[in-house]
Amino acid sequence: MIKEIVGIQWGDEGKGRASHYESKTAALVIRATGGNNAGHTVVANGKKYAMHLLPSAIIRDEVKSIIGPGVVIDPDVLISEIKTMREAGVEINPEKLFISGKAHIIMPQHKKLDALYEEMKKNKIGTTGRGIGPCYSDKCDRTGIRMNDLISGELTPEKIGEMLKKANILFEKYDYETFDENEVYKTCMKWKEQLGEYICDVQHIIMETYKANKDIVIEGAQALYLDLDHGDYPFVTSSNPNASGAASGAGIGPTLIDEVIGIIKAYCSRVGEGPFPTEQKNEIGDKIRDLGHEYGTTTGRPRRCGWLDLVMIKDAAFINGLTSLCVNHVDTIGKLEEIKVCVSYKYKGKEIDYIPMNRQECEPVYKTFKGSWDTTGAKTYEDLPENAKEYISFIEEYTGVKVKYIGVGADESQTIIK
Ligand code: GDP
Ligand code: IMO
Ligand code: MG
């Protein structure tokens, strides 16, 4: 069985939590897209873990973790993440963690370029500043350096110099310090020493696991509305975190995937710039932020908060081919007395129930629900208060997608199967 976990709002829906949950029966979990712009939280065994590059299943000893070909890797971040995990008692060794040789490396100049590009823009994207966009650009430009280059013996200062050329011209023009190919080469050799034993041909491992009929989980990062093609361009990330993109980033064909689970929050949040029709720039937004502890796992930025937008979820269900939904933070939203849900938009004098090209011009039309529910102690769907059940049923009815499970707290034990 192959299951895929994808975000279908603007990220931070609880994909890490869902991926860890689904990995209970899995032999293999693959992180498929993005880089350390992601921050995936798992609360389990009485501990809180924050993953940026490692799949969330890394905390399970019996599961193999793969960083797939679609991921971009900042080796320094990965080295420090491995160290932090080990300090938290998580076992990491080359029989458990495998890094795709095809994954591209976020080089030192990429992070600087990320900052410079933002500085040069009038309308800033509000990137995480982790070098994601410039790394994917070099990948598309076919000048990127891949993890396999670290161990192939073919990497030379000249090859790095070729990659650095464009960036250094720009840095000179803007009075930024330039990069020296020999220094960057030395950095690469240090990375080889620390990560070399994990780099391999992961495709082979994935295919063998599939042939042996063992369960595989694909852990998506980011979300549909941050997708390079389907998100609010240009306020997007530089990869395709939709279900097809994540399948490709993992190296698994779409027809082999049995379940595509779309993760949502019972409200919306967004970090960075871009359209957000249901945003509440008022005391309601502030209250959701406080109740849901909505501060970025990666950058610590306060997240913009607002009502659940079901038009987004309905369109996302089709683009991703969702087979089910997971709704998180049902505990959080229930603390409000009155809850609104966007069911259509007013757009150019008409009422529409799809996402048009100019989303920033959409005015949401809401349906109101009664809140004030308390999920404390709820273990089964039947235990949930009626108002909460009504809310969940409406999500299913509107989107046409069944809810598989519900989050009523951050801890893995606070997961309710529907
Ligand atoms: P991801 O990027 O999609 O993996 O999500 P993040 O980990 O960045 O953000 C989700 C946040 O919500 C984390 O702090 C989780 O611990 C927390 N969380 C997830 N599900 C629930 C839930 O059902 N209730 C509450 N209160 N917190 C949750
Ligand atoms: P997870 O996997 C939330 C957002 C950034 C910015 C835009 C582009 O934890 O859900 P980038 O650095 O990727 O070039 O930034 O995308 N962004 C995320 N927002 N969660 C994420 O990942 C994100 N990854 C990127 O805030 O708006
Ligand atoms: Mg996150």
Short mmCIF file of N, CA, C and O in Angstrom, two decimals, residues 40-106:
data_model
loop_
_atom_site.label_atom_id
_atom_site.label_comp_id
_atom_site.label_asym_id
_atom_site.label_seq_id
_atom_site.Cartn_x
_atom_site.Cartn_y
_atom_site.Cartn_z
N HIS A 40 8.27 20.37 10.05
CA HIS A 40 7.22 19.39 10.35
C HIS A 40 7.33 18.97 11.82
O HIS A 40 8.37 18.48 12.25
N THR A 41 6.24 19.16 12.54
CA THR A 41 6.26 18.86 13.97
C THR A 41 5.58 17.53 14.27
O THR A 41 4.53 17.23 13.72
N VAL A 42 6.21 16.77 15.15
CA VAL A 42 5.59 15.54 15.65
C VAL A 42 5.65 15.60 17.18
O VAL A 42 6.70 15.91 17.75
N VAL A 43 4.51 15.35 17.81
CA VAL A 43 4.51 15.25 19.28
C VAL A 43 4.15 13.80 19.60
O VAL A 43 3.03 13.34 19.33
N ALA A 44 5.13 13.08 20.09
CA ALA A 44 4.92 11.65 20.38
C ALA A 44 5.86 11.23 21.51
O ALA A 44 6.89 11.87 21.72
N ASN A 45 5.51 10.17 22.18
CA ASN A 45 6.31 9.64 23.30
C ASN A 45 6.63 10.73 24.32
O ASN A 45 7.72 10.77 24.88
N GLY A 46 5.72 11.67 24.48
CA GLY A 46 5.93 12.75 25.44
C GLY A 46 6.96 13.77 25.01
O GLY A 46 7.40 14.60 25.81
N LYS A 47 7.39 13.71 23.74
CA LYS A 47 8.41 14.65 23.27
C LYS A 47 7.93 15.36 22.01
O LYS A 47 7.11 14.84 21.28
N LYS A 48 8.49 16.56 21.78
CA LYS A 48 8.16 17.30 20.57
C LYS A 48 9.39 17.29 19.66
O LYS A 48 10.49 17.62 20.10
N TYR A 49 9.20 16.89 18.42
CA TYR A 49 10.29 16.84 17.46
C TYR A 49 9.97 17.80 16.30
O TYR A 49 8.83 17.83 15.83
N ALA A 50 10.98 18.54 15.84
CA ALA A 50 10.76 19.41 14.67
C ALA A 50 11.70 18.96 13.56
O ALA A 50 12.92 18.98 13.72
N MET A 51 11.12 18.51 12.45
CA MET A 51 11.92 18.03 11.32
C MET A 51 11.90 19.07 10.21
O MET A 51 10.86 19.68 9.96
N HIS A 52 13.01 19.22 9.52
CA HIS A 52 13.07 20.14 8.38
C HIS A 52 13.41 19.40 7.09
O HIS A 52 12.91 19.71 6.03
N LEU A 53 14.28 18.41 7.20
CA LEU A 53 14.67 17.62 6.02
C LEU A 53 14.44 16.13 6.22
O LEU A 53 14.16 15.40 5.27
N LEU A 54 14.55 15.69 7.45
CA LEU A 54 14.36 14.27 7.73
C LEU A 54 12.87 13.94 7.68
O LEU A 54 12.05 14.74 8.16
N PRO A 55 12.49 12.79 7.12
CA PRO A 55 11.08 12.39 7.18
C PRO A 55 10.66 12.23 8.64
O PRO A 55 11.47 11.88 9.50
N SER A 56 9.38 12.48 8.89
CA SER A 56 8.91 12.45 10.28
C SER A 56 9.02 11.06 10.90
O SER A 56 9.04 10.92 12.13
N ALA A 57 9.10 10.03 10.06
CA ALA A 57 9.20 8.66 10.57
C ALA A 57 10.58 8.36 11.13
O ALA A 57 10.80 7.28 11.68
N ILE A 58 11.50 9.30 11.03
CA ILE A 58 12.86 9.03 11.50
C ILE A 58 12.84 8.65 12.99
O ILE A 58 13.73 7.94 13.46
N ILE A 59 11.79 9.09 13.70
CA ILE A 59 11.77 8.75 15.13
C ILE A 59 11.31 7.31 15.38
O ILE A 59 11.32 6.83 16.50
N ARG A 60 10.92 6.60 14.31
CA ARG A 60 10.57 5.18 14.46
C ARG A 60 11.77 4.33 14.03
O ARG A 60 12.21 4.43 12.89
N ASP A 61 12.25 3.50 14.94
CA ASP A 61 13.44 2.70 14.64
C ASP A 61 13.23 1.68 13.55
O ASP A 61 14.13 1.35 12.79
N GLU A 62 11.99 1.17 13.44
CA GLU A 62 11.73 0.06 12.53
C GLU A 62 11.42 0.54 11.10
O GLU A 62 11.22 -0.27 10.20
N VAL A 63 11.37 1.86 10.88
CA VAL A 63 11.01 2.39 9.56
C VAL A 63 12.24 2.98 8.87
O VAL A 63 13.05 3.65 9.51
N LYS A 64 12.37 2.72 7.57
CA LYS A 64 13.47 3.32 6.81
C LYS A 64 13.03 4.70 6.33
O LYS A 64 11.88 4.87 5.92
N SER A 65 13.93 5.65 6.36
CA SER A 65 13.62 7.02 5.94
C SER A 65 14.45 7.38 4.73
O SER A 65 15.67 7.18 4.72
N ILE A 66 13.77 7.94 3.73
CA ILE A 66 14.47 8.36 2.52
C ILE A 66 14.28 9.84 2.28
O ILE A 66 13.16 10.36 2.41
N ILE A 67 15.36 10.53 1.93
CA ILE A 67 15.22 11.90 1.44
C ILE A 67 15.29 11.78 -0.07
O ILE A 67 16.31 11.39 -0.64
N GLY A 68 14.15 12.03 -0.72
CA GLY A 68 13.98 11.68 -2.12
C GLY A 68 14.63 12.62 -3.12
O GLY A 68 15.12 13.70 -2.76
N PRO A 69 14.61 12.23 -4.40
CA PRO A 69 15.25 12.99 -5.47
C PRO A 69 14.68 14.39 -5.69
O PRO A 69 15.38 15.28 -6.17
N GLY A 70 13.41 14.61 -5.28
CA GLY A 70 12.80 15.92 -5.49
C GLY A 70 13.16 16.95 -4.43
O GLY A 70 12.79 18.12 -4.55
N VAL A 71 13.88 16.52 -3.40
CA VAL A 71 14.20 17.42 -2.28
C VAL A 71 15.47 18.21 -2.58
O VAL A 71 16.35 17.73 -3.29
N VAL A 72 15.55 19.44 -2.07
CA VAL A 72 16.82 20.18 -2.14
C VAL A 72 17.39 20.21 -0.72
O VAL A 72 16.68 20.49 0.23
N ILE A 73 18.69 19.90 -0.63
CA ILE A 73 19.28 19.66 0.70
C ILE A 73 20.35 20.69 1.04
O ILE A 73 21.31 20.87 0.28
N ASP A 74 20.18 21.33 2.19
CA ASP A 74 21.26 22.14 2.74
C ASP A 74 22.03 21.21 3.67
O ASP A 74 21.54 20.88 4.76
N PRO A 75 23.21 20.75 3.26
CA PRO A 75 23.90 19.72 4.05
C PRO A 75 24.19 20.15 5.48
O PRO A 75 24.10 19.33 6.40
N ASP A 76 24.51 21.45 5.68
CA ASP A 76 24.78 21.89 7.06
C ASP A 76 23.55 21.72 7.95
O ASP A 76 23.65 21.31 9.10
N VAL A 77 22.38 22.03 7.36
CA VAL A 77 21.13 21.90 8.13
C VAL A 77 20.87 20.42 8.43
O VAL A 77 20.50 20.05 9.55
N LEU A 78 21.10 19.57 7.44
CA LEU A 78 20.86 18.13 7.64
C LEU A 78 21.80 17.57 8.70
O LEU A 78 21.38 16.81 9.58
N ILE A 79 23.07 17.98 8.64
CA ILE A 79 24.05 17.49 9.63
C ILE A 79 23.60 17.90 11.04
O ILE A 79 23.61 17.10 11.97
N SER A 80 23.15 19.15 11.15
CA SER A 80 22.76 19.60 12.49
C SER A 80 21.43 18.96 12.92
O SER A 80 21.24 18.67 14.12
N GLU A 81 20.56 18.66 11.96
CA GLU A 81 19.30 18.00 12.31
C GLU A 81 19.56 16.56 12.79
O GLU A 81 18.93 16.09 13.75
N ILE A 82 20.48 15.89 12.14
CA ILE A 82 20.84 14.53 12.56
C ILE A 82 21.39 14.56 14.00
O ILE A 82 21.03 13.75 14.85
N LYS A 83 22.23 15.57 14.25
CA LYS A 83 22.83 15.70 15.59
C LYS A 83 21.73 15.94 16.64
O LYS A 83 21.71 15.28 17.69
N THR A 84 20.83 16.87 16.33
CA THR A 84 19.74 17.18 17.29
C THR A 84 18.89 15.95 17.57
O THR A 84 18.51 15.67 18.71
N MET A 85 18.59 15.19 16.49
CA MET A 85 17.75 13.99 16.66
C MET A 85 18.47 12.97 17.53
O MET A 85 17.87 12.34 18.41
N ARG A 86 19.77 12.81 17.26
CA ARG A 86 20.53 11.84 18.07
C ARG A 86 20.52 12.25 19.53
O ARG A 86 20.37 11.42 20.44
N GLU A 87 20.67 13.56 19.79
CA GLU A 87 20.66 14.04 21.17
C GLU A 87 19.30 13.78 21.84
O GLU A 87 19.22 13.63 23.05
N ALA A 88 18.25 13.73 20.97
CA ALA A 88 16.91 13.46 21.52
C ALA A 88 16.67 11.94 21.64
O ALA A 88 15.55 11.50 21.91
N GLY A 89 17.71 11.16 21.37
CA GLY A 89 17.61 9.71 21.56
C GLY A 89 17.18 8.94 20.32
O GLY A 89 16.86 7.76 20.39
N VAL A 90 17.14 9.62 19.16
CA VAL A 90 16.72 8.94 17.93
C VAL A 90 17.94 8.30 17.26
O VAL A 90 18.98 8.97 17.07
N GLU A 91 17.79 7.05 16.90
CA GLU A 91 18.88 6.31 16.26
C GLU A 91 18.93 6.71 14.77
O GLU A 91 17.92 6.65 14.07
N ILE A 92 20.09 7.11 14.29
CA ILE A 92 20.23 7.40 12.85
C ILE A 92 21.51 6.73 12.35
O ILE A 92 22.59 6.96 12.88
N ASN A 93 21.34 5.84 11.37
CA ASN A 93 22.49 5.15 10.81
C ASN A 93 22.22 4.85 9.33
O ASN A 93 21.08 4.99 8.87
N PRO A 94 23.24 4.43 8.58
CA PRO A 94 23.05 4.21 7.13
C PRO A 94 22.16 3.01 6.78
O PRO A 94 21.90 2.79 5.61
N GLU A 95 21.68 2.27 7.77
CA GLU A 95 20.69 1.22 7.48
C GLU A 95 19.27 1.76 7.62
O GLU A 95 18.30 1.10 7.32
N LYS A 96 19.20 3.01 8.12
CA LYS A 96 17.88 3.58 8.42
C LYS A 96 17.60 4.84 7.60
O LYS A 96 16.47 5.10 7.22
N LEU A 97 18.64 5.61 7.33
CA LEU A 97 18.48 6.85 6.57
C LEU A 97 19.22 6.75 5.23
O LEU A 97 20.39 6.34 5.19
N PHE A 98 18.51 7.11 4.16
CA PHE A 98 19.08 7.03 2.81
C PHE A 98 18.82 8.35 2.10
O PHE A 98 17.68 8.83 2.06
N ILE A 99 19.87 8.92 1.53
CA ILE A 99 19.71 10.21 0.83
C ILE A 99 19.88 9.97 -0.66
O ILE A 99 20.88 9.40 -1.11
N SER A 100 18.90 10.42 -1.44
CA SER A 100 18.99 10.23 -2.88
C SER A 100 20.18 11.00 -3.47
O SER A 100 20.35 12.20 -3.22
N GLY A 101 20.96 10.31 -4.26
CA GLY A 101 22.08 10.95 -4.97
C GLY A 101 21.59 11.99 -5.96
O GLY A 101 22.34 12.86 -6.39
N LYS A 102 20.30 11.88 -6.33
CA LYS A 102 19.76 12.84 -7.30
C LYS A 102 19.33 14.16 -6.66
O LYS A 102 19.04 15.12 -7.37
N ALA A 103 19.20 14.18 -5.35
CA ALA A 103 18.75 15.41 -4.68
C ALA A 103 19.78 16.52 -4.86
O ALA A 103 20.99 16.28 -4.75
N HIS A 104 19.31 17.71 -5.17
CA HIS A 104 20.23 18.83 -5.39
C HIS A 104 20.66 19.47 -4.08
O HIS A 104 19.93 19.43 -3.09
N ILE A 105 21.85 20.08 -4.12
CA ILE A 105 22.40 20.68 -2.90
C ILE A 105 22.15 22.19 -2.89
O ILE A 105 22.40 22.87 -3.89
N ILE A 106 21.66 22.68 -1.76
CA ILE A 106 21.58 24.13 -1.57
C ILE A 106 23.00 24.58 -1.21
O ILE A 106 23.54 24.24 -0.16
#
